[in-house]
């Protein structure tokens, strides 16, 4: 008579091997998570700096808008308000991403998913604004408006791509490209702010001269 224990041994070994592989996979996942947390911790100062820069520039934008609010809310100058909105989106995007990446103990997959979602939302809002277009104005043509929005879209698309690399490819080095995305968003927003202030001042000066 065949020993039942002998018959059961292969199944027992098979179950044990499955259990061992599960333990190994869990340990590998835990090790990857710990490495990712340490990697992200090294970026803490960078995200503190970008978040601070974004909120400071957004505050200065509000001050500048308040000084020229009468020129911006005029119906014939909707394009100026649209540019101000696009600039604010860029600052809010960098601030939101910086705060999100400062959150402790997030997994790489969750971080990537958040980056993809936030980047896609801001890209959709900016794309809608770009498609809606703006009326031509002697001091602010459509080409300038589009030229300021296209780099913003590229920055948002880069953030979505970085998020996809983190979520799907599990490649933490993809986060290095966030420096370029943030730099493009902040740099373009600062340049657009300068255009907005200078052209608004010209419009107000011309309107004041005409009234005089």
XYZ file of C-alpha atoms in Angstrom:
212
model
C 0.000 0.000 0.000
C 1.346 3.395 -0.998
C 2.152 5.667 1.890
C -0.169 8.706 1.905
C 2.600 10.878 3.294
C 4.791 9.992 0.322
C 2.018 10.964 -2.059
C 1.457 14.259 -0.266
C 5.125 15.296 -0.215
C 5.188 16.852 -3.742
C 2.140 18.933 -2.931
C 3.643 20.040 0.352
C 6.881 21.051 -1.362
C 4.911 22.883 -4.048
C 2.933 24.824 -1.452
C 6.087 25.645 0.476
C 7.793 26.933 -2.660
C 4.796 29.177 -3.390
C 4.895 30.513 0.154
C 8.631 31.151 -0.113
C 8.214 32.994 -3.422
C 5.477 35.123 -1.865
C 7.733 36.036 1.038
C 10.581 36.895 -1.337
C 8.290 39.057 -3.480
C 7.037 40.882 -0.395
C 10.596 41.511 0.773
C 11.615 42.800 -2.661
C 8.603 45.120 -2.745
C 9.393 46.392 0.747
C 13.033 46.971 -0.195
C 12.015 48.898 -3.318
C 9.627 51.026 -1.302
C 12.286 51.843 1.286
C 14.762 52.737 -1.462
C 12.144 54.969 -3.114
C 11.387 56.738 0.175
C 15.102 57.383 0.722
C 15.470 58.561 -2.876
C 12.536 60.946 -2.503
C 13.901 62.246 0.783
C 16.953 63.491 -1.100
C 14.662 65.746 -3.132
C 13.113 67.395 -0.093
C 15.089 70.639 -0.307
C 14.422 70.925 -4.029
C 10.662 70.608 -3.629
C 10.672 72.987 -0.675
C 12.435 75.535 -2.874
C 10.147 75.079 -5.889
C 7.026 75.200 -3.732
C 8.216 78.375 -2.020
C 9.117 79.963 -5.359
C 5.730 79.084 -6.848
C 3.685 80.475 -3.967
C 5.831 83.634 -3.827
C 5.467 84.280 -7.548
C 1.731 83.607 -7.355
C 1.462 86.194 -4.584
C 3.364 88.744 -6.660
C 1.068 87.997 -9.593
C -1.977 88.775 -7.449
C -0.401 92.061 -6.378
C 0.344 92.994 -9.992
C -3.178 92.070 -11.088
C -4.703 94.150 -8.305
C -2.760 97.188 -9.547
C -4.110 96.758 -13.086
C -7.469 95.169 -12.354
C -9.437 97.808 -14.275
C -7.506 97.085 -17.456
C -7.880 93.321 -17.098
C -11.628 93.111 -16.520
C -12.537 95.206 -19.554
C -14.441 93.149 -22.148
C -12.046 94.056 -24.951
C -9.074 92.799 -22.910
C -10.226 89.285 -22.121
C -6.957 88.021 -23.612
C -4.997 89.647 -20.786
C -7.147 87.931 -18.187
C -6.670 84.649 -20.044
C -2.902 85.026 -19.894
C -3.053 85.849 -16.187
C -5.105 82.690 -15.655
C -2.578 80.572 -17.555
C 0.280 82.029 -15.506
C -1.565 81.266 -12.280
C -2.169 77.681 -13.445
C 1.583 77.188 -13.878
C 2.362 78.455 -10.390
C -0.426 76.388 -8.830
C 0.758 73.297 -10.705
C 4.325 73.581 -9.409
C 3.067 74.298 -5.890
C 0.671 71.328 -5.947
C 3.313 68.954 -7.265
C 5.881 70.155 -4.733
C 3.490 69.638 -1.826
C 2.477 66.221 -3.133
C 6.078 65.071 -3.487
C 6.839 66.263 0.040
C 4.232 63.896 1.474
C 6.009 61.130 3.413
C 6.009 57.395 2.686
C 4.105 57.481 -0.602
C 4.735 54.541 -2.881
C 6.276 55.053 -6.301
C 3.140 53.811 -8.021
C 0.866 56.177 -6.093
C 3.216 59.091 -6.753
C 3.242 58.315 -10.463
C -0.544 58.048 -10.601
C -0.939 61.402 -8.846
C 1.508 63.069 -11.226
C -0.325 61.686 -14.243
C -3.714 62.774 -12.935
C -2.684 66.291 -11.906
C -0.661 66.856 -15.074
C -3.546 65.680 -17.263
C -6.037 67.963 -15.490
C -3.879 71.065 -15.894
C -3.032 70.140 -19.487
C -6.735 69.771 -20.315
C -7.554 73.180 -18.825
C -4.719 74.846 -20.715
C -5.566 73.066 -23.968
C -9.149 74.228 -23.660
C -7.944 77.774 -23.159
C -5.654 77.468 -26.175
C -8.452 76.129 -28.379
C -10.871 78.793 -27.231
C -8.374 81.317 -28.501
C -8.353 85.037 -28.035
C -9.169 88.088 -30.065
C -6.322 89.861 -31.765
C -5.167 93.023 -30.073
C -2.534 95.515 -31.253
C -0.612 95.070 -28.008
C -1.278 91.362 -27.588
C -1.650 89.248 -30.762
C -2.876 85.657 -30.835
C 0.577 84.391 -31.736
C 2.030 85.725 -28.490
C -0.787 84.178 -26.479
C -0.204 80.780 -28.090
C 3.553 81.089 -27.786
C 3.146 81.454 -24.039
C 0.726 78.545 -23.675
C 2.562 75.938 -25.758
C 5.610 75.677 -23.420
C 3.159 75.336 -20.553
C 1.493 72.395 -22.292
C 4.892 70.802 -22.882
C 5.671 71.126 -19.172
C 2.387 69.473 -18.211
C 2.936 66.682 -20.750
C 6.409 66.083 -19.314
C 4.938 65.674 -15.838
C 2.405 63.154 -17.163
C 5.238 61.227 -18.854
C 7.310 61.245 -15.659
C 4.323 59.952 -13.722
C 3.837 57.157 -16.261
C 7.494 56.150 -15.949
C 7.155 55.974 -12.164
C 3.872 54.099 -12.197
C 4.422 51.658 -15.061
C 8.179 51.293 -15.467
C 8.957 51.761 -11.757
C 11.941 53.913 -12.752
C 12.787 56.382 -9.940
C 15.448 58.085 -12.076
C 12.611 59.502 -14.196
C 12.062 62.003 -11.391
C 15.251 63.751 -12.522
C 13.328 65.165 -15.476
C 10.989 67.013 -13.135
C 13.670 69.701 -12.881
C 13.224 70.471 -16.565
C 9.423 70.428 -16.330
C 9.351 72.735 -13.307
C 11.982 74.990 -14.853
C 9.952 75.301 -18.048
C 6.727 76.055 -16.182
C 8.238 78.621 -13.825
C 10.470 80.240 -16.442
C 7.696 80.569 -18.991
C 5.284 81.867 -16.347
C 7.761 84.538 -15.243
C 8.287 85.616 -18.853
C 4.542 85.679 -19.442
C 4.104 87.765 -16.283
C 6.551 90.295 -17.677
C 4.653 90.419 -20.977
C 1.390 90.835 -19.111
C 2.607 93.729 -16.958
C 4.383 95.592 -19.755
C 1.534 95.286 -22.239
C -1.088 96.150 -19.635
C 0.888 99.263 -18.718
C 1.061 100.257 -22.397
C -2.683 99.801 -22.802
C -3.406 101.883 -19.699
C -1.013 104.583 -20.837
C -2.603 104.712 -24.272
C -6.080 104.810 -22.760
C -5.020 107.590 -20.410
C -3.501 109.569 -23.272
C -6.653 109.160 -25.321
C -8.787 110.319 -22.424
C -6.541 113.310 -21.946
